[in-house]
Structure formats: structure tokens, C-alpha cells
Amino acid sequence: MKQIILAGILLCAAASNTAAQGCVAIRSNGSACTMMQHDSNSSHKSWSLNINNRYFMSFRHFVGTAEQKQRETLGTQVINESFSTDFTLTHTINSRWMLAFNLPIIANHRSSLYEHDGKKRHSTRSFGIGDIRFTAYKWLLDPATHYRANIQLGLGIKLPTGDYKYQDKFFVNDSTKILGPVDQSIQLGDGGTGFSAELNGYYNFTPNLTVYGNFYYLSNPREQNGVSTTRGRTASAAAIANGSDVMSVPDQYLVRAGGNYTFKKITLSAGARYECLPAKDIIGGSNGFRRPGYIISAEPGITYSTKKVNFYGTLPIALKRNRTQSVPDKIRTSLTGVYTKGDAAFSDYTLNIGCTIKL
């Protein structure tokens, strides 16, 4: 049973942040697996706190799967640095039901030329809380009789608590700066009330070897949040025509699978991770500015467990990055007759370091 819990702890830690890398603006309050609460010998109420610290730097530009290497050569690449800390408080009601509350605190830094005077690199920043999420989880099988394998269902609501209109100053020239909304990729929230669905499962081959899988989908029915993409300037006629002058409120999803091996107090993990911001939402419209795309990553990790605290680290490493065609891209293609697909900046890896505390 200890090995099951250890495997779940690592799974919980790695799944607590679905944020994709770079301009593909998947938010940081993703799946919060609660497998660490699985203990067939206990059904009493308890609490746990997961604290996850995440960092990435995006700077590699892609159009489709083609990297735009000339951006780095010319020094015109956009560089995003993102720091976030997610606090996930989980309450075990009984052996099958759990409730979780997730609060992200986010600090972003973005430097570019094109958003400013186009000559020198300047920066914009954002800092504050992100979109919070409440989730209810249930083990679909009775843990008392299905301790070797189980599936957990989670249903949640995401509230638009993060500032999705965050503003900073943009450099026009040596004497002029203008105030405007920062880029969508460093906004603290998306401005929509969303609904999440999760499936988390595992299977124990031996007391030391476990395989796991996660699926997480966040649906944002709101189509646009009304925030301008012009950074304090006037929208062009082309942007208005294709709908990219206003920010979209996109869906997002995550799929993970892998295995854990436990010996003594150490659990090693290796898996694959697929993160996606789709071009179209499953509910509601999909127009407005977004940078859709996906990332496929290898995801190694390690956990060190004590009686009350479990320390972990994961390092998803990007293997494939694809900036797909957005709805405004398709509208522009139709209007001009020229195939259009925008770009997005991605990072090479994401670093997650944190701990889970049994309260």
C-alpha cells in the first residue's frame, strides 16, 4: 500500500500544473490528482497541501512544426519567463470522496522588440493570483477491494479570479510610453468561468512498479473576454476583419502516461506528456486571438518521501512543438486567398519542484 501512495504522490505532483510552454497560453491551474489520499486501511477525514513551483523560459519560435531559427539569429525572438507557485489544498471526506482547492500565484516577464519601438528590446511584466479552481474527486472503484488498480473521476469549476486585463507600459520612443494590456501569454487569467473534467488512474504490476495515466480537459464556454490585443494602440482593419483584435478564451487539455519505480523512500518516474490548446472549443465560439498548438514532452521525475512530507521534482522536456492554425488565421486565409498561420514561442523544458504535506 505504501508503494501505491508513493506512486500517487508523484502523479499528483507532476499533474498539478498543465501549463504549456511559452505563447501557447495554457494556464497553470491544471489537473490536481489526489492519488496520495488512496489508503484502503483508512477512511477517516484528513487534509493535505501540495505546493508546486514552476519555471520555464520560452524563446524558440515555431510556425507549425517548423522552428523559425532566424528569429534568434536576428535577435527578434520574444522571450517569456514564467514563475508560478500553485497551492492545492485537498480534503479527504472518506475513502472514496475528496475535495480540492487550487490557488496559483504567478509572476511573468516578457521581452520583445515588435511590441515596443521595434529597435531595442523592452519588457512588460505581470504579477498576482491566477484563476482558482474547486474540484470534487471520486474513486470509481472501492479502494478497500481494488487497491491494485483504480480510476479517479474529477469534476471542477474554474473561476475568473486572475486579472485578465493586466496592463503595463509599452515603449514607443525615448520620451513616450503608452499603457495597454500585456500579451495574452502573460495575462494572469483568461476571463472565463470554466468547467474541468479529469480521469486519473493507475495499475500496480508489483509492489515497486506502477503505471499511471491522466486526462484533464478544461472547457471555457466564453468566446472572447473583451481585452484588446493592440497594447494600447489602435486595431488595424485586418485584425478587426479576422477577429484577432480581441483576446479569445480558449479550452485546454492534457494527457499523461508513464511508470513509477519505488525503492525505499525514493520513487523514480518516466512518462510522456501531451499538452494542447485547441483552435476550437467544444462549447461556445472560438473566434478571437489565441495561439493554438500542442507540445509533446518526455517527463522524468523523482520523489523523496518521509512520514509527513514528500519532496518531488519533474522536468518535462519538449520533443515536438506545433503551432497550429487559429480561427482568425483561417478567416484571414479566406479573405486574402493566402494561407496564413501565426507563430508561437515555446521553451525547451519546464521545471517543477515542490512538496506534498500531510496536515
CSV table of C-alpha atoms in Angstrom, one decimal:
chain,number,residue,atom,x,y,z
A,1,MET,CA,0.0,0.0,0.0
A,2,LYS,CA,2.9,2.4,0.7
A,3,GLN,CA,4.1,2.0,-2.9
A,4,ILE,CA,0.6,2.9,-4.2
A,5,ILE,CA,0.5,6.1,-2.2
A,6,LEU,CA,4.1,7.0,-3.2
A,7,ALA,CA,3.2,6.5,-6.9
A,8,GLY,CA,0.2,8.7,-6.4
A,9,ILE,CA,2.2,11.4,-4.7
A,10,LEU,CA,4.5,11.7,-7.7
A,11,LEU,CA,1.5,11.6,-10.1
A,12,CYS,CA,-0.2,14.3,-8.1
A,13,ALA,CA,2.9,16.5,-8.1
A,14,ALA,CA,3.5,16.2,-11.8
A,15,ALA,CA,-0.1,16.7,-12.8
A,16,SER,CA,-0.7,19.8,-10.7
A,17,ASN,CA,0.4,22.1,-13.5
A,18,THR,CA,-0.7,21.7,-17.1
A,19,ALA,CA,0.7,25.0,-18.2
A,20,ALA,CA,2.2,24.6,-21.7
A,21,GLN,CA,5.4,26.4,-22.5
A,22,GLY,CA,5.5,29.9,-24.0
A,23,CYS,CA,3.0,31.7,-26.0
A,24,VAL,CA,0.6,28.8,-26.1
A,25,ALA,CA,-1.2,30.2,-23.1
A,26,ILE,CA,-2.4,27.2,-21.1
A,27,ARG,CA,-2.9,28.4,-17.6
A,28,SER,CA,-1.1,27.0,-14.5
A,29,ASN,CA,-4.1,25.7,-12.6
A,30,GLY,CA,-4.4,22.3,-14.3
A,31,SER,CA,-5.0,18.8,-13.0
A,32,ALA,CA,-4.6,18.2,-9.3
A,33,CYS,CA,-4.6,14.4,-8.9
A,34,THR,CA,-5.3,13.2,-5.4
A,35,MET,CA,-4.0,9.7,-5.6
A,36,MET,CA,-1.8,10.3,-2.5
A,37,GLN,CA,-5.0,10.0,-0.5
A,38,HIS,CA,-5.6,6.4,-1.5
A,39,ASP,CA,-5.3,4.2,1.5
A,40,SER,CA,-7.6,1.2,1.8
A,41,ASN,CA,-6.8,0.9,5.5
A,42,SER,CA,-8.2,4.3,6.4
A,43,SER,CA,-11.5,6.2,5.7
A,44,HIS,CA,-11.1,9.0,8.2
A,45,LYS,CA,-11.1,12.7,7.2
A,46,SER,CA,-7.8,14.3,6.5
A,47,TRP,CA,-6.1,17.2,4.8
A,48,SER,CA,-3.1,17.6,2.6
A,49,LEU,CA,-1.3,20.6,1.0
A,50,ASN,CA,0.6,20.5,-2.3
A,51,ILE,CA,2.9,23.4,-3.1
A,52,ASN,CA,4.3,23.3,-6.6
A,53,ASN,CA,6.8,25.8,-8.0
A,54,ARG,CA,7.1,26.0,-11.8
A,55,TYR,CA,9.5,27.8,-14.1
A,56,PHE,CA,10.0,28.0,-17.8
A,57,MET,CA,11.5,30.3,-20.4
A,58,SER,CA,10.1,30.3,-23.9
A,59,PHE,CA,12.2,31.7,-26.8
A,60,ARG,CA,12.0,29.2,-29.7
A,61,HIS,CA,9.5,30.3,-32.3
A,62,PHE,CA,7.5,27.8,-34.3
A,63,VAL,CA,5.1,28.1,-37.3
A,64,GLY,CA,3.5,24.7,-37.4
A,65,THR,CA,6.4,22.3,-36.5
A,66,ALA,CA,9.0,24.4,-38.3
A,67,GLU,CA,11.3,26.3,-36.0
A,68,GLN,CA,12.0,29.9,-37.0
A,69,LYS,CA,15.7,29.8,-36.2
A,70,GLN,CA,16.3,33.2,-37.9
A,71,ARG,CA,14.5,34.9,-35.0
A,72,GLU,CA,17.3,34.0,-32.6
A,73,THR,CA,19.9,34.9,-35.2
A,74,LEU,CA,18.4,38.3,-35.8
A,75,GLY,CA,17.7,38.8,-32.1
A,76,THR,CA,13.9,39.4,-32.8
A,77,GLN,CA,12.6,36.5,-30.7
A,78,VAL,CA,10.2,37.0,-27.9
A,79,ILE,CA,11.4,35.8,-24.6
A,80,ASN,CA,8.9,34.9,-21.9
A,81,GLU,CA,9.9,33.9,-18.4
A,82,SER,CA,7.2,32.4,-16.1
A,83,PHE,CA,7.4,31.7,-12.4
A,84,SER,CA,4.3,30.3,-10.6
A,85,THR,CA,3.5,28.7,-7.3
A,86,ASP,CA,0.4,26.6,-7.0
A,87,PHE,CA,-1.2,25.8,-3.7
A,88,THR,CA,-3.6,22.9,-3.7
A,89,LEU,CA,-5.4,22.0,-0.5
A,90,THR,CA,-7.2,18.6,-0.6
A,91,HIS,CA,-9.7,17.4,1.9
A,92,THR,CA,-10.5,13.6,2.1
A,93,ILE,CA,-14.1,13.2,3.1
A,94,ASN,CA,-14.0,9.4,3.2
A,95,SER,CA,-12.2,6.5,1.3
A,96,ARG,CA,-13.9,7.5,-2.0
A,97,TRP,CA,-14.6,11.2,-2.0
A,98,MET,CA,-12.2,14.2,-1.9
A,99,LEU,CA,-12.4,17.9,-2.4
A,100,ALA,CA,-9.6,20.1,-3.7
A,101,PHE,CA,-9.0,23.9,-3.9
A,102,ASN,CA,-6.2,25.3,-6.2
A,103,LEU,CA,-4.8,28.8,-5.9
A,104,PRO,CA,-1.9,29.9,-8.3
A,105,ILE,CA,0.3,32.9,-7.7
A,106,ILE,CA,2.0,34.0,-10.9
A,107,ALA,CA,4.9,36.2,-11.9
A,108,ASN,CA,5.7,36.7,-15.6
A,109,HIS,CA,8.3,38.7,-17.6
A,110,ARG,CA,8.2,39.2,-21.3
A,111,SER,CA,10.8,41.0,-23.5
A,112,SER,CA,10.4,41.8,-27.2
A,113,LEU,CA,11.1,44.3,-30.0
A,114,TYR,CA,7.9,44.3,-32.0
A,115,GLU,CA,5.6,45.2,-29.1
A,116,HIS,CA,7.6,48.4,-28.5
A,117,ASP,CA,9.6,50.6,-30.9
A,118,GLY,CA,11.0,47.7,-32.9
A,119,LYS,CA,14.6,48.8,-32.4
A,120,LYS,CA,15.5,47.8,-28.9
A,121,ARG,CA,14.3,45.1,-26.6
A,122,HIS,CA,12.0,46.2,-23.8
A,123,SER,CA,10.0,44.4,-21.2
A,124,THR,CA,6.5,44.0,-19.7
A,125,ARG,CA,5.5,42.2,-16.6
A,126,SER,CA,2.6,40.8,-14.7
A,127,PHE,CA,2.2,39.5,-11.1
A,128,GLY,CA,-0.8,38.3,-9.0
A,129,ILE,CA,-3.1,35.5,-8.3
A,130,GLY,CA,-4.4,33.3,-11.2
A,131,ASP,CA,-7.7,31.6,-11.8
A,132,ILE,CA,-8.7,29.5,-8.8
A,133,ARG,CA,-10.3,26.1,-9.1
A,134,PHE,CA,-12.6,23.9,-7.0
A,135,THR,CA,-12.8,20.2,-7.8
A,136,ALA,CA,-14.6,17.1,-6.4
A,137,TYR,CA,-13.0,13.7,-6.9
A,138,LYS,CA,-14.3,10.2,-6.5
A,139,TRP,CA,-12.7,6.8,-6.8
A,140,LEU,CA,-14.9,4.8,-9.2
A,141,LEU,CA,-13.9,1.5,-7.6
A,142,ASP,CA,-14.0,0.8,-3.9
A,143,PRO,CA,-10.4,1.3,-2.7
A,144,ALA,CA,-10.8,-1.4,0.0
A,145,THR,CA,-11.2,-4.1,-2.6
A,146,HIS,CA,-9.4,-2.5,-5.6
A,147,TYR,CA,-6.1,-1.5,-4.1
A,148,ARG,CA,-4.0,-2.8,-7.0
A,149,ALA,CA,-5.7,-0.6,-9.6
A,150,ASN,CA,-8.3,2.2,-9.6
A,151,ILE,CA,-9.7,5.1,-11.6
A,152,GLN,CA,-10.5,8.5,-10.2
A,153,LEU,CA,-13.0,10.9,-11.7
A,154,GLY,CA,-12.8,14.7,-11.0
A,155,LEU,CA,-15.2,17.4,-11.9
A,156,GLY,CA,-14.5,21.1,-11.2
A,157,ILE,CA,-15.1,24.7,-11.8
A,158,LYS,CA,-12.6,27.4,-12.6
A,159,LEU,CA,-13.3,31.0,-11.6
A,160,PRO,CA,-12.0,34.1,-13.4
A,161,THR,CA,-10.1,35.4,-10.4
A,162,GLY,CA,-6.9,36.2,-12.3
A,163,ASP,CA,-6.6,39.6,-13.8
A,164,TYR,CA,-7.2,39.1,-17.5
A,165,LYS,CA,-6.9,42.8,-18.2
A,166,TYR,CA,-3.4,43.3,-16.7
A,167,GLN,CA,-1.7,46.4,-18.1
A,168,ASP,CA,1.9,47.6,-18.3
A,169,LYS,CA,3.7,50.3,-20.2
A,170,PHE,CA,4.9,49.8,-23.8
A,171,PHE,CA,7.9,51.8,-25.1
A,172,VAL,CA,7.1,54.0,-28.1
A,173,ASN,CA,10.2,56.2,-28.2
A,174,ASP,CA,12.7,57.8,-25.7
A,175,SER,CA,10.1,60.2,-24.5
A,176,THR,CA,6.8,58.3,-24.8
A,177,LYS,CA,5.3,55.2,-23.2
A,178,ILE,CA,1.7,54.0,-23.5
A,179,LEU,CA,-0.3,51.9,-21.1
A,180,GLY,CA,-2.0,48.8,-22.5
A,181,PRO,CA,-3.0,45.2,-21.8
A,182,VAL,CA,0.0,42.9,-21.8
A,183,ASP,CA,0.3,39.9,-24.2
A,184,GLN,CA,-2.2,37.1,-23.7
A,185,SER,CA,0.7,34.7,-22.8
A,186,ILE,CA,1.5,36.7,-19.6
A,187,GLN,CA,-2.1,37.6,-18.6
A,188,LEU,CA,-2.9,36.2,-15.1
A,189,GLY,CA,-6.2,34.8,-16.2
A,190,ASP,CA,-8.3,34.1,-19.2
A,191,GLY,CA,-11.5,35.9,-18.1
A,192,GLY,CA,-13.8,32.9,-18.4
A,193,THR,CA,-15.7,30.6,-16.0
A,194,GLY,CA,-14.5,27.2,-17.0
A,195,PHE,CA,-15.5,23.6,-16.2
A,196,SER,CA,-13.0,20.8,-15.8
A,197,ALA,CA,-13.2,17.0,-16.2
A,198,GLU,CA,-10.4,14.6,-15.1
A,199,LEU,CA,-9.6,10.9,-15.2
A,200,ASN,CA,-6.7,9.7,-13.1
A,201,GLY,CA,-5.8,6.0,-13.0
A,202,TYR,CA,-3.0,3.6,-12.0
A,203,TYR,CA,-2.2,-0.1,-12.1
A,204,ASN,CA,0.4,-1.9,-9.8
A,205,PHE,CA,2.3,-4.7,-11.5
A,206,THR,CA,4.4,-5.3,-8.4
A,207,PRO,CA,4.8,-3.5,-5.0
A,208,ASN,CA,7.6,-1.5,-6.7
A,209,LEU,CA,6.4,-0.9,-10.2
A,210,THR,CA,3.3,1.2,-11.1
A,211,VAL,CA,1.9,2.6,-14.3
A,212,TYR,CA,-0.3,5.7,-14.4
A,213,GLY,CA,-2.4,7.8,-16.7
A,214,ASN,CA,-4.1,11.2,-16.6
A,215,PHE,CA,-6.6,13.0,-18.7
A,216,TYR,CA,-7.6,16.6,-18.0
A,217,TYR,CA,-9.9,18.9,-20.0
A,218,LEU,CA,-10.9,22.5,-19.2
A,219,SER,CA,-13.8,23.9,-21.2
A,220,ASN,CA,-14.2,27.6,-21.4
A,221,PRO,CA,-17.7,28.4,-22.9
A,222,ARG,CA,-17.0,32.2,-23.1
A,223,GLU,CA,-15.7,33.0,-26.6
A,224,GLN,CA,-13.9,36.4,-26.0
A,225,ASN,CA,-13.1,38.4,-22.9
A,226,GLY,CA,-13.2,41.8,-24.5
A,227,VAL,CA,-9.5,42.6,-23.9
A,228,SER,CA,-7.7,44.4,-26.8
A,229,THR,CA,-4.6,42.8,-28.3
A,230,THR,CA,-3.3,46.2,-29.6
A,231,ARG,CA,-1.2,47.0,-26.5
A,232,GLY,CA,-2.7,50.5,-26.1
A,233,ARG,CA,-2.7,51.2,-29.8
A,234,THR,CA,-5.5,51.2,-32.5
A,235,ALA,CA,-6.5,47.9,-34.0
A,236,SER,CA,-5.8,47.5,-37.7
A,237,ALA,CA,-8.6,46.9,-40.2
A,238,ALA,CA,-7.2,43.5,-41.0
A,239,ALA,CA,-7.2,42.5,-37.3
A,240,ILE,CA,-10.8,43.6,-36.9
A,241,ALA,CA,-11.9,41.8,-40.0
A,242,ASN,CA,-10.4,38.4,-38.9
A,243,GLY,CA,-11.3,38.9,-35.2
A,244,SER,CA,-7.8,38.9,-33.8
A,245,ASP,CA,-8.2,42.4,-32.2
A,246,VAL,CA,-9.8,40.9,-29.1
A,247,MET,CA,-8.5,38.0,-26.9
A,248,SER,CA,-10.1,34.6,-27.0
A,249,VAL,CA,-11.0,32.4,-24.0
A,250,PRO,CA,-9.6,29.0,-25.1
A,251,ASP,CA,-10.1,25.5,-23.9
A,252,GLN,CA,-7.1,23.4,-22.8
A,253,TYR,CA,-6.3,19.8,-22.2
A,254,LEU,CA,-3.6,17.4,-21.0
A,255,VAL,CA,-2.8,13.7,-21.5
A,256,ARG,CA,-0.1,11.9,-19.5
A,257,ALA,CA,1.1,8.3,-19.1
A,258,GLY,CA,4.1,6.6,-17.6
A,259,GLY,CA,5.5,4.5,-14.9
A,260,ASN,CA,6.9,4.8,-11.4
A,261,TYR,CA,9.5,2.6,-9.7
A,262,THR,CA,9.9,2.8,-5.9
A,263,PHE,CA,12.7,1.6,-3.7
A,264,LYS,CA,12.8,2.6,0.0
A,265,LYS,CA,12.0,6.3,0.2
A,266,ILE,CA,12.7,7.1,-3.5
A,267,THR,CA,10.3,7.0,-6.4
A,268,LEU,CA,11.6,7.4,-9.9
A,269,SER,CA,9.2,8.3,-12.7
A,270,ALA,CA,9.3,8.3,-16.5
A,271,GLY,CA,6.5,9.2,-18.8
A,272,ALA,CA,5.1,11.1,-21.8
A,273,ARG,CA,3.1,14.3,-21.7
A,274,TYR,CA,0.8,15.9,-24.3
A,275,GLU,CA,-0.4,19.4,-23.7
A,276,CYS,CA,-2.8,21.2,-26.1
A,277,LEU,CA,-4.5,24.5,-26.6
A,278,PRO,CA,-7.0,23.6,-29.4
A,279,ALA,CA,-8.0,26.0,-32.2
A,280,LYS,CA,-11.7,25.3,-31.4
A,281,ASP,CA,-13.6,24.9,-28.2
A,282,ILE,CA,-16.0,22.1,-27.5
A,283,ILE,CA,-18.7,24.6,-26.2
A,284,GLY,CA,-19.2,28.1,-27.4
A,285,GLY,CA,-17.5,30.1,-30.2
A,286,SER,CA,-13.7,30.0,-30.9
A,287,ASN,CA,-13.0,33.4,-32.5
A,288,GLY,CA,-10.7,36.0,-31.1
A,289,PHE,CA,-6.9,35.9,-30.7
A,290,ARG,CA,-5.3,32.8,-29.4
A,291,ARG,CA,-2.1,30.8,-30.2
A,292,PRO,CA,-3.3,27.2,-30.6
A,293,GLY,CA,-0.9,24.4,-30.6
A,294,TYR,CA,0.5,21.4,-28.7
A,295,ILE,CA,3.6,20.1,-27.0
A,296,ILE,CA,4.7,16.5,-26.7
A,297,SER,CA,7.3,16.0,-23.9
A,298,ALA,CA,9.3,13.4,-22.1
A,299,GLU,CA,8.6,13.7,-18.4
A,300,PRO,CA,11.2,12.3,-15.9
A,301,GLY,CA,10.6,12.8,-12.2
A,302,ILE,CA,11.8,11.9,-8.7
A,303,THR,CA,10.1,11.9,-5.3
A,304,TYR,CA,11.6,11.5,-1.8
A,305,SER,CA,9.1,10.5,0.9
A,306,THR,CA,9.0,11.0,4.6
A,307,LYS,CA,6.3,10.3,7.1
A,308,LYS,CA,4.6,13.7,6.7
A,309,VAL,CA,6.2,15.4,3.7
A,310,ASN,CA,7.1,14.3,0.2
A,311,PHE,CA,9.5,16.3,-1.9
A,312,TYR,CA,9.5,16.0,-5.7
A,313,GLY,CA,10.8,17.4,-8.9
A,314,THR,CA,9.7,16.8,-12.5
A,315,LEU,CA,11.3,18.1,-15.8
A,316,PRO,CA,9.1,17.8,-18.9
A,317,ILE,CA,11.4,18.1,-21.9
A,318,ALA,CA,9.9,19.1,-25.2
A,319,LEU,CA,10.2,16.6,-28.0
A,320,LYS,CA,7.7,18.1,-30.5
A,321,ARG,CA,6.2,21.6,-30.7
A,322,ASN,CA,3.4,22.6,-33.2
A,323,ARG,CA,1.8,26.0,-33.5
A,324,THR,CA,-1.5,25.2,-35.3
A,325,GLN,CA,-3.8,27.4,-37.4
A,326,SER,CA,-6.2,29.6,-35.3
A,327,VAL,CA,-9.7,30.7,-36.3
A,328,PRO,CA,-8.5,34.2,-37.2
A,329,ASP,CA,-5.7,32.6,-39.3
A,330,LYS,CA,-8.4,30.7,-41.2
A,331,ILE,CA,-10.5,33.8,-41.7
A,332,ARG,CA,-7.5,35.8,-42.9
A,333,THR,CA,-6.7,32.9,-45.3
A,334,SER,CA,-10.2,33.0,-46.7
A,335,LEU,CA,-10.3,36.8,-47.0
A,336,THR,CA,-6.8,37.1,-48.7
A,337,GLY,CA,-6.5,33.8,-50.5
A,338,VAL,CA,-3.0,33.4,-48.9
A,339,TYR,CA,-2.6,30.6,-46.4
A,340,THR,CA,-1.8,32.1,-43.0
A,341,LYS,CA,-0.5,30.6,-39.8
A,342,GLY,CA,0.9,32.6,-37.0
A,343,ASP,CA,3.8,31.7,-34.8
A,344,ALA,CA,4.3,31.0,-31.1
A,345,ALA,CA,7.3,30.8,-28.8
A,346,PHE,CA,8.0,27.6,-26.9
A,347,SER,CA,10.5,26.6,-24.2
A,348,ASP,CA,12.8,23.5,-24.2
A,349,TYR,CA,11.7,22.4,-20.7
A,350,THR,CA,9.6,23.1,-17.7
A,351,LEU,CA,10.9,22.7,-14.1
A,352,ASN,CA,8.5,21.7,-11.4
A,353,ILE,CA,9.8,21.5,-7.8
A,354,GLY,CA,7.5,21.1,-4.8
A,355,CYS,CA,6.3,19.2,-1.8
A,356,THR,CA,3.1,17.5,-0.5
A,357,ILE,CA,2.4,17.9,3.2
A,358,LYS,CA,0.0,15.7,5.2
A,359,LEU,CA,-1.7,18.1,7.6
